[in-house]
mmCIF file of C-alpha atoms in Angstrom:
data_model
loop_
_atom_site.group_PDB
_atom_site.id
_atom_site.type_symbol
_atom_site.label_atom_id
_atom_site.label_comp_id
_atom_site.label_asym_id
_atom_site.label_seq_id
_atom_site.Cartn_x
_atom_site.Cartn_y
_atom_site.Cartn_z
ATOM 1 C CA UNK F 133 112.786 89.199 103.924
ATOM 2 C CA UNK F 134 109.104 89.746 104.584
ATOM 3 C CA UNK F 135 107.055 92.101 102.469
ATOM 4 C CA UNK F 136 106.302 94.319 105.451
ATOM 5 C CA UNK F 137 109.737 94.511 107.026
ATOM 6 C CA UNK F 138 110.548 98.122 107.863
ATOM 7 C CA UNK F 139 113.602 99.754 106.401
ATOM 8 C CA UNK F 140 113.241 98.505 102.858
ATOM 9 C CA UNK F 141 115.373 100.587 100.530
ATOM 10 C CA UNK F 142 116.280 102.796 103.508
ATOM 11 C CA UNK F 143 112.908 104.605 103.350
ATOM 12 C CA UNK F 144 112.305 106.519 106.568
ATOM 13 C CA UNK F 145 109.060 108.408 106.054
ATOM 14 C CA UNK F 146 106.090 108.800 103.736
ATOM 15 C CA UNK F 147 106.409 107.763 100.105
ATOM 16 C CA UNK F 148 105.015 110.661 98.061
ATOM 17 C CA UNK F 149 104.162 110.190 94.384
ATOM 18 C CA UNK F 150 103.493 112.959 91.899
ATOM 19 C CA UNK F 151 100.358 112.108 89.880
ATOM 20 C CA UNK F 152 99.269 114.064 86.802
ATOM 21 C CA UNK F 153 97.153 111.607 84.828
ATOM 22 C CA UNK F 154 99.958 110.448 82.552
ATOM 23 C CA UNK F 155 100.729 106.763 82.108
ATOM 24 C CA UNK F 156 104.257 107.362 83.396
ATOM 25 C CA UNK F 157 102.976 108.804 86.678
ATOM 26 C CA UNK F 158 100.558 105.899 87.024
ATOM 27 C CA UNK F 159 103.395 103.413 86.556
ATOM 28 C CA UNK F 160 105.411 105.346 89.148
ATOM 29 C CA UNK F 161 102.494 105.109 91.587
ATOM 30 C CA UNK F 162 102.271 101.331 91.096
ATOM 31 C CA UNK F 163 106.014 101.009 91.787
ATOM 32 C CA UNK F 164 105.609 103.125 94.921
ATOM 33 C CA UNK F 165 102.642 101.075 96.125
ATOM 34 C CA UNK F 166 104.771 97.913 96.072
ATOM 35 C CA UNK F 167 107.530 99.661 98.019
ATOM 36 C CA UNK F 168 104.989 101.030 100.502
ATOM 37 C CA UNK F 169 103.692 97.530 101.150
ATOM 38 C CA UNK F 170 107.244 96.200 101.445
ATOM 39 C CA UNK F 171 108.507 98.933 103.792
ATOM 40 C CA UNK F 172 105.370 99.654 105.779
ATOM 41 C CA UNK F 173 105.670 103.382 105.050
ATOM 42 C CA UNK F 174 102.500 105.358 104.164
ATOM 43 C CA UNK F 175 101.828 106.099 100.483
ATOM 44 C CA UNK F 176 100.555 109.545 99.478
ATOM 45 C CA UNK F 177 99.407 110.324 95.953
ATOM 46 C CA UNK F 178 99.794 114.043 95.238
ATOM 47 C CA UNK F 179 98.436 115.971 92.281
ATOM 48 C CA UNK F 180 99.195 119.643 91.709
ATOM 49 C CA UNK F 181 96.555 121.977 90.308
ATOM 50 C CA UNK F 182 98.414 124.246 87.924
ATOM 51 C CA UNK F 183 96.754 126.489 85.355
ATOM 52 C CA UNK F 184 99.784 125.811 83.158
ATOM 53 C CA UNK F 185 98.500 122.269 82.600
ATOM 54 C CA UNK F 186 97.490 121.957 78.911
ATOM 55 C CA UNK F 187 94.056 120.609 79.851
ATOM 56 C CA UNK F 188 93.287 123.522 82.164
ATOM 57 C CA UNK F 189 92.201 127.011 81.190
ATOM 58 C CA UNK F 190 91.721 128.267 84.749
ATOM 59 C CA UNK F 191 92.267 127.274 88.362
ATOM 60 C CA UNK F 192 88.934 125.505 88.789
ATOM 61 C CA UNK F 193 89.604 123.384 85.731
ATOM 62 C CA UNK F 194 93.102 122.675 87.007
ATOM 63 C CA UNK F 195 91.760 121.351 90.318
ATOM 64 C CA UNK F 196 89.221 119.211 88.486
ATOM 65 C CA UNK F 197 91.970 117.766 86.311
ATOM 66 C CA UNK F 198 94.094 117.050 89.394
ATOM 67 C CA UNK F 199 91.224 115.329 91.183
ATOM 68 C CA UNK F 200 90.419 113.240 88.116
ATOM 69 C CA UNK F 201 94.065 112.187 87.812
ATOM 70 C CA UNK F 202 94.082 111.018 91.440
ATOM 71 C CA UNK F 203 90.787 109.169 91.061
ATOM 72 C CA UNK F 204 91.927 107.378 87.917
ATOM 73 C CA UNK F 205 95.296 106.390 89.387
ATOM 74 C CA UNK F 206 93.719 105.311 92.662
ATOM 75 C CA UNK F 207 91.259 103.093 90.829
ATOM 76 C CA UNK F 208 94.043 101.361 88.910
ATOM 77 C CA UNK F 209 96.045 100.748 92.105
ATOM 78 C CA UNK F 210 92.946 99.319 93.796
ATOM 79 C CA UNK F 211 92.325 97.020 90.844
ATOM 80 C CA UNK F 212 95.970 95.913 90.866
ATOM 81 C CA UNK F 213 95.650 94.726 94.466
ATOM 82 C CA UNK F 214 92.164 93.255 94.109
ATOM 83 C CA UNK F 215 91.957 89.866 95.781
ATOM 84 C CA UNK F 216 95.060 90.427 97.917
ATOM 85 C CA UNK F 217 94.926 89.878 101.669
ATOM 86 C CA UNK F 218 95.950 93.504 102.127
ATOM 87 C CA UNK F 219 94.199 95.821 99.662
ATOM 88 C CA UNK F 220 95.854 98.910 98.234
ATOM 89 C CA UNK F 221 96.325 101.546 100.949
ATOM 90 C CA UNK F 222 97.065 105.178 100.082
ATOM 91 C CA UNK F 223 95.869 108.720 100.618
ATOM 92 C CA UNK F 224 95.276 111.401 97.995
ATOM 93 C CA UNK F 225 95.755 115.152 98.119
ATOM 94 C CA UNK F 226 95.570 118.124 95.756
ATOM 95 C CA UNK F 227 97.968 121.057 96.065
ATOM 96 C CA UNK F 228 98.012 124.384 94.253
ATOM 97 C CA UNK F 229 101.082 125.872 92.609
ATOM 98 C CA UNK F 230 103.990 124.936 90.425
ATOM 99 C CA UNK F 231 104.418 121.127 90.344
ATOM 100 C CA UNK F 232 108.208 121.149 90.750
ATOM 101 C CA UNK F 233 108.080 123.639 93.623
ATOM 102 C CA UNK F 234 105.301 121.751 95.414
ATOM 103 C CA UNK F 235 107.100 118.437 95.163
ATOM 104 C CA UNK F 236 110.343 119.976 96.396
ATOM 105 C CA UNK F 237 108.508 121.461 99.398
ATOM 106 C CA UNK F 238 106.874 118.121 100.175
ATOM 107 C CA UNK F 239 110.302 116.475 100.212
ATOM 108 C CA UNK F 240 110.888 118.076 103.617
ATOM 109 C CA UNK F 241 108.377 115.609 105.098
ATOM 110 C CA UNK F 242 108.988 112.660 102.769
ATOM 111 C CA UNK F 243 111.029 109.511 103.048
ATOM 112 C CA UNK F 244 110.993 109.192 99.262
ATOM 113 C CA UNK F 245 109.619 111.211 96.346
ATOM 114 C CA UNK F 246 108.571 109.249 93.251
ATOM 115 C CA UNK F 247 107.843 110.831 89.887
ATOM 116 C CA UNK F 248 107.486 109.576 86.335
ATOM 117 C CA UNK F 249 110.204 110.544 83.895
ATOM 118 C CA UNK F 250 107.851 112.764 81.903
ATOM 119 C CA UNK F 251 104.404 114.179 82.529
ATOM 120 C CA UNK F 252 101.037 114.522 80.840
ATOM 121 C CA UNK F 253 102.101 117.650 78.977
ATOM 122 C CA UNK F 254 104.839 115.817 77.070
ATOM 123 C CA UNK F 255 104.946 113.074 74.454
ATOM 124 C CA UNK F 256 105.923 109.574 75.573
ATOM 125 C CA UNK F 257 109.489 109.820 74.369
ATOM 126 C CA UNK F 258 112.769 109.111 76.090
ATOM 127 C CA UNK F 259 113.200 112.765 77.056
ATOM 128 C CA UNK F 260 112.903 113.650 80.713
ATOM 129 C CA UNK F 261 110.231 116.130 81.777
ATOM 130 C CA UNK F 262 110.799 119.548 83.272
ATOM 131 C CA UNK F 263 109.418 118.539 86.684
ATOM 132 C CA UNK F 264 111.468 115.328 86.749
ATOM 133 C CA UNK F 265 114.579 117.290 85.833
ATOM 134 C CA UNK F 266 114.005 120.067 88.353
ATOM 135 C CA UNK F 267 112.946 118.237 91.505
ATOM 136 C CA UNK F 268 116.040 116.102 92.358
ATOM 137 C CA UNK F 269 118.374 119.057 92.751
ATOM 138 C CA UNK F 270 116.137 120.794 95.277
ATOM 139 C CA UNK F 271 114.499 117.894 97.123
ATOM 140 C CA UNK F 272 115.693 117.115 100.639
ATOM 141 C CA UNK F 273 114.611 113.476 100.402
ATOM 142 C CA UNK F 274 115.695 110.769 97.964
ATOM 143 C CA UNK F 275 113.962 111.089 94.590
ATOM 144 C CA UNK F 276 113.126 108.208 92.274
ATOM 145 C CA UNK F 277 112.546 109.098 88.630
ATOM 146 C CA UNK F 278 110.666 106.040 87.439
ATOM 147 C CA UNK F 279 110.955 104.655 83.908
ATOM 148 C CA UNK F 280 108.772 101.698 82.951
ATOM 149 C CA UNK F 281 111.161 100.319 80.342
ATOM 150 C CA UNK F 282 111.349 96.650 81.431
ATOM 151 C CA UNK F 283 107.585 96.085 81.372
ATOM 152 C CA UNK F 284 104.567 97.410 83.234
ATOM 153 C CA UNK F 285 104.362 97.622 87.022
ATOM 154 C CA UNK F 286 100.757 96.458 86.584
ATOM 155 C CA UNK F 287 101.923 93.036 85.390
ATOM 156 C CA UNK F 288 102.509 91.869 88.979
ATOM 157 C CA UNK F 289 101.133 92.740 92.402
ATOM 158 C CA UNK F 290 104.491 92.518 94.180
ATOM 159 C CA UNK F 291 107.412 92.164 91.737
ATOM 160 C CA UNK F 292 108.974 94.954 89.689
ATOM 161 C CA UNK F 293 109.859 94.320 86.026
ATOM 162 C CA UNK F 294 113.445 93.108 85.780
ATOM 163 C CA UNK F 295 116.343 93.929 83.478
ATOM 164 C CA UNK F 296 119.580 92.086 82.816
ATOM 165 C CA UNK F 297 121.927 93.802 85.267
ATOM 166 C CA UNK F 298 119.954 94.451 88.458
ATOM 167 C CA UNK F 299 120.826 97.517 90.527
ATOM 168 C CA UNK F 300 123.766 99.680 89.472
ATOM 169 C CA UNK F 301 125.632 102.156 91.663
ATOM 170 C CA UNK F 302 128.698 104.256 90.956
ATOM 171 C CA UNK F 303 131.143 104.478 93.862
ATOM 172 C CA UNK F 304 133.839 106.859 95.015
ATOM 173 C CA UNK F 305 135.061 107.672 98.521
ATOM 174 C CA UNK F 306 132.559 110.467 99.208
ATOM 175 C CA UNK F 307 129.885 110.165 101.895
ATOM 176 C CA UNK F 308 127.242 110.849 99.233
ATOM 177 C CA UNK F 309 128.462 107.808 97.355
ATOM 178 C CA UNK F 310 128.461 105.716 100.532
ATOM 179 C CA UNK F 311 124.859 106.602 101.352
ATOM 180 C CA UNK F 312 123.839 105.864 97.759
ATOM 181 C CA UNK F 313 125.512 102.449 98.014
ATOM 182 C CA UNK F 314 123.568 101.678 101.202
ATOM 183 C CA UNK F 315 120.285 102.471 99.439
ATOM 184 C CA UNK F 316 121.293 100.438 96.400
ATOM 185 C CA UNK F 317 122.280 97.432 98.501
ATOM 186 C CA UNK F 318 119.092 97.566 100.535
ATOM 187 C CA UNK F 319 116.919 97.697 97.419
ATOM 188 C CA UNK F 320 118.874 94.876 95.775
ATOM 189 C CA UNK F 321 118.355 92.600 98.789
ATOM 190 C CA UNK F 322 114.680 93.526 99.122
ATOM 191 C CA UNK F 323 113.976 92.773 95.460
ATOM 192 C CA UNK F 324 116.305 89.751 95.166
ATOM 193 C CA UNK F 325 118.436 91.530 92.571
ATOM 194 C CA UNK F 326 122.175 91.693 91.998
ATOM 195 C CA UNK F 327 124.081 94.846 92.950
ATOM 196 C CA UNK F 328 126.580 95.903 90.305
ATOM 197 C CA UNK F 329 129.214 98.436 91.397
ATOM 198 C CA UNK F 330 130.687 100.551 88.619
ATOM 199 C CA UNK F 331 134.159 101.943 89.229
ATOM 200 C CA UNK F 332 136.030 104.396 87.052
ATOM 201 C CA UNK F 333 139.724 103.605 87.098
ATOM 202 C CA UNK F 334 142.787 105.752 86.495
ATOM 203 C CA UNK F 335 146.241 104.783 85.240
ATOM 204 C CA UNK F 336 148.860 103.226 87.520
ATOM 205 C CA UNK F 337 148.391 103.941 91.234
ATOM 206 C CA UNK F 338 144.873 105.314 90.779
ATOM 207 C CA UNK F 339 143.686 101.992 89.407
ATOM 208 C CA UNK F 340 145.158 100.011 92.306
ATOM 209 C CA UNK F 341 143.623 102.352 94.869
ATOM 210 C CA UNK F 342 140.190 102.176 93.208
ATOM 211 C CA UNK F 343 140.243 98.381 93.270
ATOM 212 C CA UNK F 344 141.326 98.297 96.926
ATOM 213 C CA UNK F 345 138.549 100.712 97.871
ATOM 214 C CA UNK F 346 135.950 98.688 96.003
ATOM 215 C CA UNK F 347 136.948 95.473 97.780
ATOM 216 C CA UNK F 348 136.613 97.275 101.110
ATOM 217 C CA UNK F 349 133.218 98.644 100.099
ATOM 218 C CA UNK F 350 131.885 95.251 99.005
ATOM 219 C CA UNK F 351 132.931 93.751 102.342
ATOM 220 C CA UNK F 352 131.327 96.696 104.158
ATOM 221 C CA UNK F 353 128.022 96.328 102.290
ATOM 222 C CA UNK F 354 127.873 92.555 102.816
ATOM 223 C CA UNK F 355 128.374 93.090 106.558
ATOM 224 C CA UNK F 356 125.227 95.232 106.712
ATOM 225 C CA UNK F 357 123.154 93.317 104.165
ATOM 226 C CA UNK F 358 123.597 89.554 104.622
ATOM 227 C CA UNK F 359 122.740 87.691 101.446
ATOM 228 C CA UNK F 360 123.686 90.603 99.212
ATOM 229 C CA UNK F 361 124.896 89.494 95.790
ATOM 230 C CA UNK F 362 127.393 92.132 94.718
ATOM 231 C CA UNK F 363 130.086 92.386 92.078
ATOM 232 C CA UNK F 364 132.192 95.156 90.603
ATOM 233 C CA UNK F 365 133.352 96.176 87.160
ATOM 234 C CA UNK F 366 136.270 98.489 86.460
ATOM 235 C CA UNK F 367 136.246 100.783 83.455
ATOM 236 C CA UNK F 368 138.721 103.305 82.133
ATOM 237 C CA UNK F 369 135.984 105.580 80.823
ATOM 238 C CA UNK F 370 134.298 108.909 81.412
ATOM 239 C CA UNK F 371 131.853 108.428 84.346
ATOM 240 C CA UNK F 372 128.817 110.028 82.712
ATOM 241 C CA UNK F 373 128.945 107.934 79.552
ATOM 242 C CA UNK F 374 129.747 104.834 81.594
ATOM 243 C CA UNK F 375 126.714 105.194 83.859
ATOM 244 C CA UNK F 376 124.394 106.014 80.970
ATOM 245 C CA UNK F 377 125.598 102.905 79.156
ATOM 246 C CA UNK F 378 124.961 100.760 82.254
ATOM 247 C CA UNK F 379 121.453 102.186 82.599
ATOM 248 C CA UNK F 380 120.453 100.556 79.315
ATOM 249 C CA UNK F 381 120.253 97.112 80.945
ATOM 250 C CA UNK F 382 119.749 97.952 84.645
ATOM 251 C CA UNK F 383 116.600 97.827 86.747
ATOM 252 C CA UNK F 384 117.692 100.901 88.685
ATOM 253 C CA UNK F 385 120.624 103.286 88.719
ATOM 254 C CA UNK F 386 121.459 104.785 92.132
ATOM 255 C CA UNK F 387 123.531 107.954 92.499
ATOM 256 C CA UNK F 388 124.408 110.386 95.264
ATOM 257 C CA UNK F 389 123.405 113.990 94.712
ATOM 258 C CA UNK F 390 127.060 114.925 94.748
ATOM 259 C CA UNK F 391 130.384 113.124 94.593
ATOM 260 C CA UNK F 392 133.748 114.038 96.053
ATOM 261 C CA UNK F 393 133.870 117.451 97.687
ATOM 262 C CA UNK F 394 130.638 117.697 99.674
ATOM 263 C CA UNK F 395 129.879 121.149 101.109
ATOM 264 C CA UNK F 396 126.962 122.119 103.354
ATOM 265 C CA UNK F 397 125.976 124.983 101.042
ATOM 266 C CA UNK F 398 125.547 122.519 98.175
ATOM 267 C CA UNK F 399 123.180 120.051 99.830
ATOM 268 C CA UNK F 400 120.288 121.121 97.585
ATOM 269 C CA UNK F 401 122.237 120.942 94.322
ATOM 270 C CA UNK F 402 123.264 118.176 91.998
ATOM 271 C CA UNK F 403 126.860 117.334 91.315
ATOM 272 C CA UNK F 404 128.263 117.474 87.795
ATOM 273 C CA UNK F 405 128.025 113.746 87.061
ATOM 274 C CA UNK F 406 124.504 113.324 88.473
ATOM 275 C CA UNK F 407 123.176 116.387 86.642
ATOM 276 C CA UNK F 408 124.472 115.035 83.334
ATOM 277 C CA UNK F 409 123.258 111.464 83.858
ATOM 278 C CA UNK F 410 119.797 112.577 85.025
ATOM 279 C CA UNK F 411 118.309 113.523 81.625
ATOM 280 C CA UNK F 412 119.915 110.622 79.762
ATOM 281 C CA UNK F 413 119.478 107.593 82.053
ATOM 282 C CA UNK F 414 117.489 104.814 80.387
ATOM 283 C CA UNK F 415 116.243 103.093 83.547
ATOM 284 C CA UNK F 416 114.746 104.265 86.819
ATOM 285 C CA UNK F 417 117.142 106.624 88.602
ATOM 286 C CA UNK F 418 117.313 107.053 92.371
ATOM 287 C CA UNK F 419 119.048 110.270 93.471
ATOM 288 C CA UNK F 420 120.086 110.141 97.116
ATOM 289 C CA UNK F 421 120.995 113.140 99.303
ATOM 290 C CA UNK F 422 123.449 112.885 102.165
ATOM 291 C CA UNK F 423 122.251 111.708 105.571
ATOM 292 C CA UNK F 424 124.182 110.831 108.720
ATOM 293 C CA UNK F 425 123.727 107.086 108.433
ATOM 294 C CA UNK F 426 125.392 105.218 111.342
ATOM 295 C CA UNK F 427 126.548 102.533 108.894
ATOM 296 C CA UNK F 428 129.019 105.042 107.443
ATOM 297 C CA UNK F 429 131.031 104.893 110.682
ATOM 298 C CA UNK F 430 132.581 101.536 109.814
ATOM 299 C CA UNK F 431 133.216 102.228 106.148
ATOM 300 C CA UNK F 432 136.970 101.994 105.617
ATOM 301 C CA UNK F 433 138.769 104.237 103.110
ATOM 302 C CA UNK F 434 141.759 102.775 101.292
ATOM 303 C CA UNK F 435 144.997 104.766 101.362
#
């Protein structure tokens, strides 16, 4: 698949990255730049001027800090792509307000939001930041919370750092889960990674039904993504702990915003499993909202 082929990772619109001067946001921007080049979608670097920022005592200082964060990140992206046939291409913009609220508002016009797992006001620990925790539940676009745990995105101009497992997705029969699986499969093919489907089983008939559904889903995904390398693992375990465990060796964990029982009034909220995995995932986490993808029409449900 060519680097510029449209539709990579099912991105249908601008890729918007939250930039605050932290190393984690810079790594997230480098990841997004590679996906922008792969998909052909525009890349926008956004910094939010907030007086709550620890380096800012007033609004003017906050805007200066935001502009400096964009300039520094932009310079590093330009240097990363130095010597390439196509140089780094992106736009920069400063917004005023609360970072989480601004990013959620921008999701209305985004194909993908990308944020680092913690910001410049927090120590570089495994804990997720307040913005990273708050945005996925309210964003209308997919949100990637990027964690640079396999190496630096600046080590290569086109390849993401790799883990042992590849891309991991949890599946059930919900439409949210189906859309998440489509994103996971697309990203796996685009990055030449394996797709690993995690299935929680139940005793007796529940186990047989889960296995039948998974076989149908693997056939369905292969039909839409030729060349996809996909396997499945069945676990009699609590879904949250299972997905967190898988995230320790994965490149990316992909989850739908909600699982079984989708309701229109809940489109801007996270389901129970996703909300619990979000702060504890140890790899990059892509949270995918529902969309009416035509590929869902030929997904068969086992009965």
